[in-house]
Amino acid sequence: MKTSVIEVHAMLSVLSVDEVEKRIGEVPGVESVTVNYAAGSATVRYDETRLEVADIKSAVRQREYDSAAPAVASTDAGHEGHMAPGEPPSSSAPTASKSAPDAASVRPIAPSGHEQQVEAPPTPDASAATPVPVPAASPADEHKDHKEAAGAQPRRPEAASSHAGHDNHDKHEGHSPAMFRDRFWLSLALTVPVVFWSAHIQELLGYRAPEFPGSDWIGPVLATVVFVYGGLVFLQGAWRELRSRLPGMMTLISLAITVAFLFSWVVQFGLIEANALWWELATLVTIMLLGHWIEMRSINQAQGALKELAKLLPDTATRITDGGEEKVAVSALQNGDLLLVRPGESVPADGVVRKGESDINEAMITGESRPVKKREGDEVIAATINGEGSLRIEVTGTGEKTKLSGIMRLVADAQKSKSRAQHLADRAARLLTVVAIGAAAITLGVWQLLGAAIDFSVVRMVTVLVIACPHALGLAVPLVVAISTTLGARNGLLVRDRRGLEEARNLDTVIFDKTGTLTLGEFRVVAMSVAKELTEDEALRIASGIESESEHPIARGIVKTAEDKGIEIPAAEGFRAITGKGVAAMVGGTEYHMGGPALLKTEKVQVPPELQEAAEAAASRGQATIYLVRDGRALAIYAVADAIREESRDAIAALHERGIQVAMLTGDAQAVADAVAKELGIDTVFAEVLPDDKANKVRELQTQGKKVAMIGDGVNDAPALATADIGIAIGAGADVAVEAGHIVLVRSDPRDIPRIITLSRATYRKMVQNLWWAAGYNIFAIPLAAGVLATWGILLTPAVGAVLMSASTVVVAINAQLLKRVKL
């Protein structure tokens, strides 16, 4: 089996996600299809021995010609609303390509957690009308598309979606807030005179509208225009749903307005004696347009935040060559290029600082609010903002290989994956559609059997269809998904699998890998003891000067500790190694020796009692001990070990506050593990664990009935990450660990673990609230719309039903937006 990604923007402009999946799945040899509306692509798994990518492309194009032509021809309903991510709503936004032959282009799957790695990209189909588009996830291309849109240049299909992450709430394929906004305002302008000249409204409010020749036709004519212009989008949506055999909310709305429209014209022509429903029809369409406009604005606001990052990439970069500086397009950059990033500029590509020092604002990528100091050898991330210093960086990643692009891919994948709550909402929405149609038919029949007037019965039926639309139910979960995924990404929490985030609320045990997760994975001076004639800072200054000439990991740890404390490192003279014992050098005109216990024996060094006691304590914790010696006497002792991250203490305290136990896995000796566990307050320690046994330790806790999360960063952690109920990978770690995790931490900050649980609990709470509101609303609304309280004079008009239905949608949207207030 082979897996490829096919661009299907043209199909999505006229077909629902389910219909696209169904049609591609009908191609012989295709095993599975998953459509990502956010990216405008379909992930296709197929038997490469039976067909090739070109065969799938050809089949897709044929299906577009067979079924999509009528809808494609309608700019207003299909393409008018397509906008690039982050593009301001405008009715004049450039349209997406409507050329069917270019609808399907193929690219290999980017390594972002898909089931299998695919082969190199196939040769583009020579018959394609336009070049094969580059992947939509590329931030550089996203930025370029945005700029093209601003200049009203032709747009590529991959930038056309303004409705990202809304895969399963697919009644709005091809729509935009601008389209609904424009239709709403015009429909409202036409509806006002319809309502004003309505005989029913005049009687109800006790006024008389002016009469003139043709005034009786104001309602029929203007309401018909509203039906055709404003209602067309619902009718086309219903047609797509019925063609896919998946009737939904568009079907209900279309049934309601079509019944009202046809019934009113029958009355208008005098075929039956009843009251026409012109003002009800016009107000119903107008209110529906308003509700959809509000809904889509909420969705776009939730989706647009992350994609705004793409616009942070500059158009050009300053490349340094042998001939000097030159301005080049960001798309022309290659790995190894040397770039100049001036103060205040955006970093154009991922890279490594080769010269200079500055503070970089990485908040838009990692969520870290404080600028991060960057020196020679430090990594920088594309789209981050340089501070006051000037940097020369060597490019290490461009285009889709930047961290920004990877983040956007992970977010798109997360929004594509369905949680259990989403499956529940999907089933409930489809069931409610069937119930609503049945209830409407029963309502019409019952009122007719009771002898009610036909216009009364039709109004009851229309009201049931309108008020029962599973609008809020369809929006309840997807909007929360979009907001929570984006909120997590902006705080350095990348959700690769929605189910992982959903299950995080149930965790009761978190296992940390020690090295590189709870600790820095680098040596540092973790404890010191000095003689009376020295201060700790002075002792560390002298030691760092001596060890600055050495490349030994422990020596580098001492130097790094001094740098972290802002201690100026002095120059050392006459540095020499004492084989097997340590080193010696002159600092400030005085000779010092540094080394371990072997140095003490050889040089017969005198060690003061307080230093000896500190050395023994360090040894009991499994820490290396280094002595600073002058004239045969020890002046200081340095306990060197893998330093604990300062953030680890806060992380574990926060987990304990949430009632979660903490365990630690490490291959280190028991004494070292116990020392770290004691300092951090860890509940359970697994020491001297071989790499292959890490997954077994996870299973051991799972057999005790615990819900386990595993946090790791290395290749050896991947099996344990995959075994745990939730795998959380440190983003700075090995790629294989990232691939195995459900959630990725961009910042490598253990304090993000409690934040994940906070986000999970808040997200689930909002999902449940929205589902209860959406479902509970219909339990009361349908009987009320059917007229069960008519005996008491309580009746709802279709317009009031539309208001209530739209109100429920707005409540769900507002409730989902409140998720943004959660403090992570």
PDB file of C-alpha atoms in Angstrom, residues 18 88 104 157 216 237 239 344 364 381 412 420 434 480 566 616 649 680 708 743 757 767 812-813:
ATOM      1  CA  ASP A  18     -18.212  13.142   3.078  1.00  0.00           C
ATOM      2  CA  PRO A  88      -9.885  40.362   5.439  1.00  0.00           C
ATOM      3  CA  ALA A 104      -6.135  17.337  -8.370  1.00  0.00           C
ATOM      4  CA  PRO A 157      -6.244  26.774  -5.215  1.00  0.00           C
ATOM      5  CA  ASP A 216     -50.217  44.383  -3.067  1.00  0.00           C
ATOM      6  CA  GLY A 237     -26.252  23.162   0.258  1.00  0.00           C
ATOM      7  CA  TRP A 239     -28.722  19.636  -3.006  1.00  0.00           C
ATOM      8  CA  GLY A 344      13.551  44.553  14.284  1.00  0.00           C
ATOM      9  CA  MET A 364       4.312  33.686  18.335  1.00  0.00           C
ATOM     10  CA  ILE A 381      13.127  29.977  14.235  1.00  0.00           C
ATOM     11  CA  ALA A 412      -4.206  21.042  10.592  1.00  0.00           C
ATOM     12  CA  ARG A 420     -15.240  10.947  20.603  1.00  0.00           C
ATOM     13  CA  VAL A 434     -34.456  12.637  10.553  1.00  0.00           C
ATOM     14  CA  VAL A 480     -14.367  24.198  20.423  1.00  0.00           C
ATOM     15  CA  GLY A 566      26.501  36.219  34.534  1.00  0.00           C
ATOM     16  CA  GLU A 616      30.822  12.785  50.677  1.00  0.00           C
ATOM     17  CA  ARG A 649       9.768  21.909  40.424  1.00  0.00           C
ATOM     18  CA  LEU A 680      11.523  17.364  43.053  1.00  0.00           C
ATOM     19  CA  VAL A 708      -0.825   7.111  32.219  1.00  0.00           C
ATOM     20  CA  ILE A 743       0.976  16.083  21.946  1.00  0.00           C
ATOM     21  CA  ILE A 757      -4.447  18.967  31.537  1.00  0.00           C
ATOM     22  CA  MET A 767     -17.875  20.484  24.527  1.00  0.00           C
ATOM     23  CA  VAL A 812     -22.958  27.890  21.440  1.00  0.00           C
ATOM     24  CA  ALA A 813     -20.501  30.078  19.512  1.00  0.00           C
TER      25      ALA A 813
END
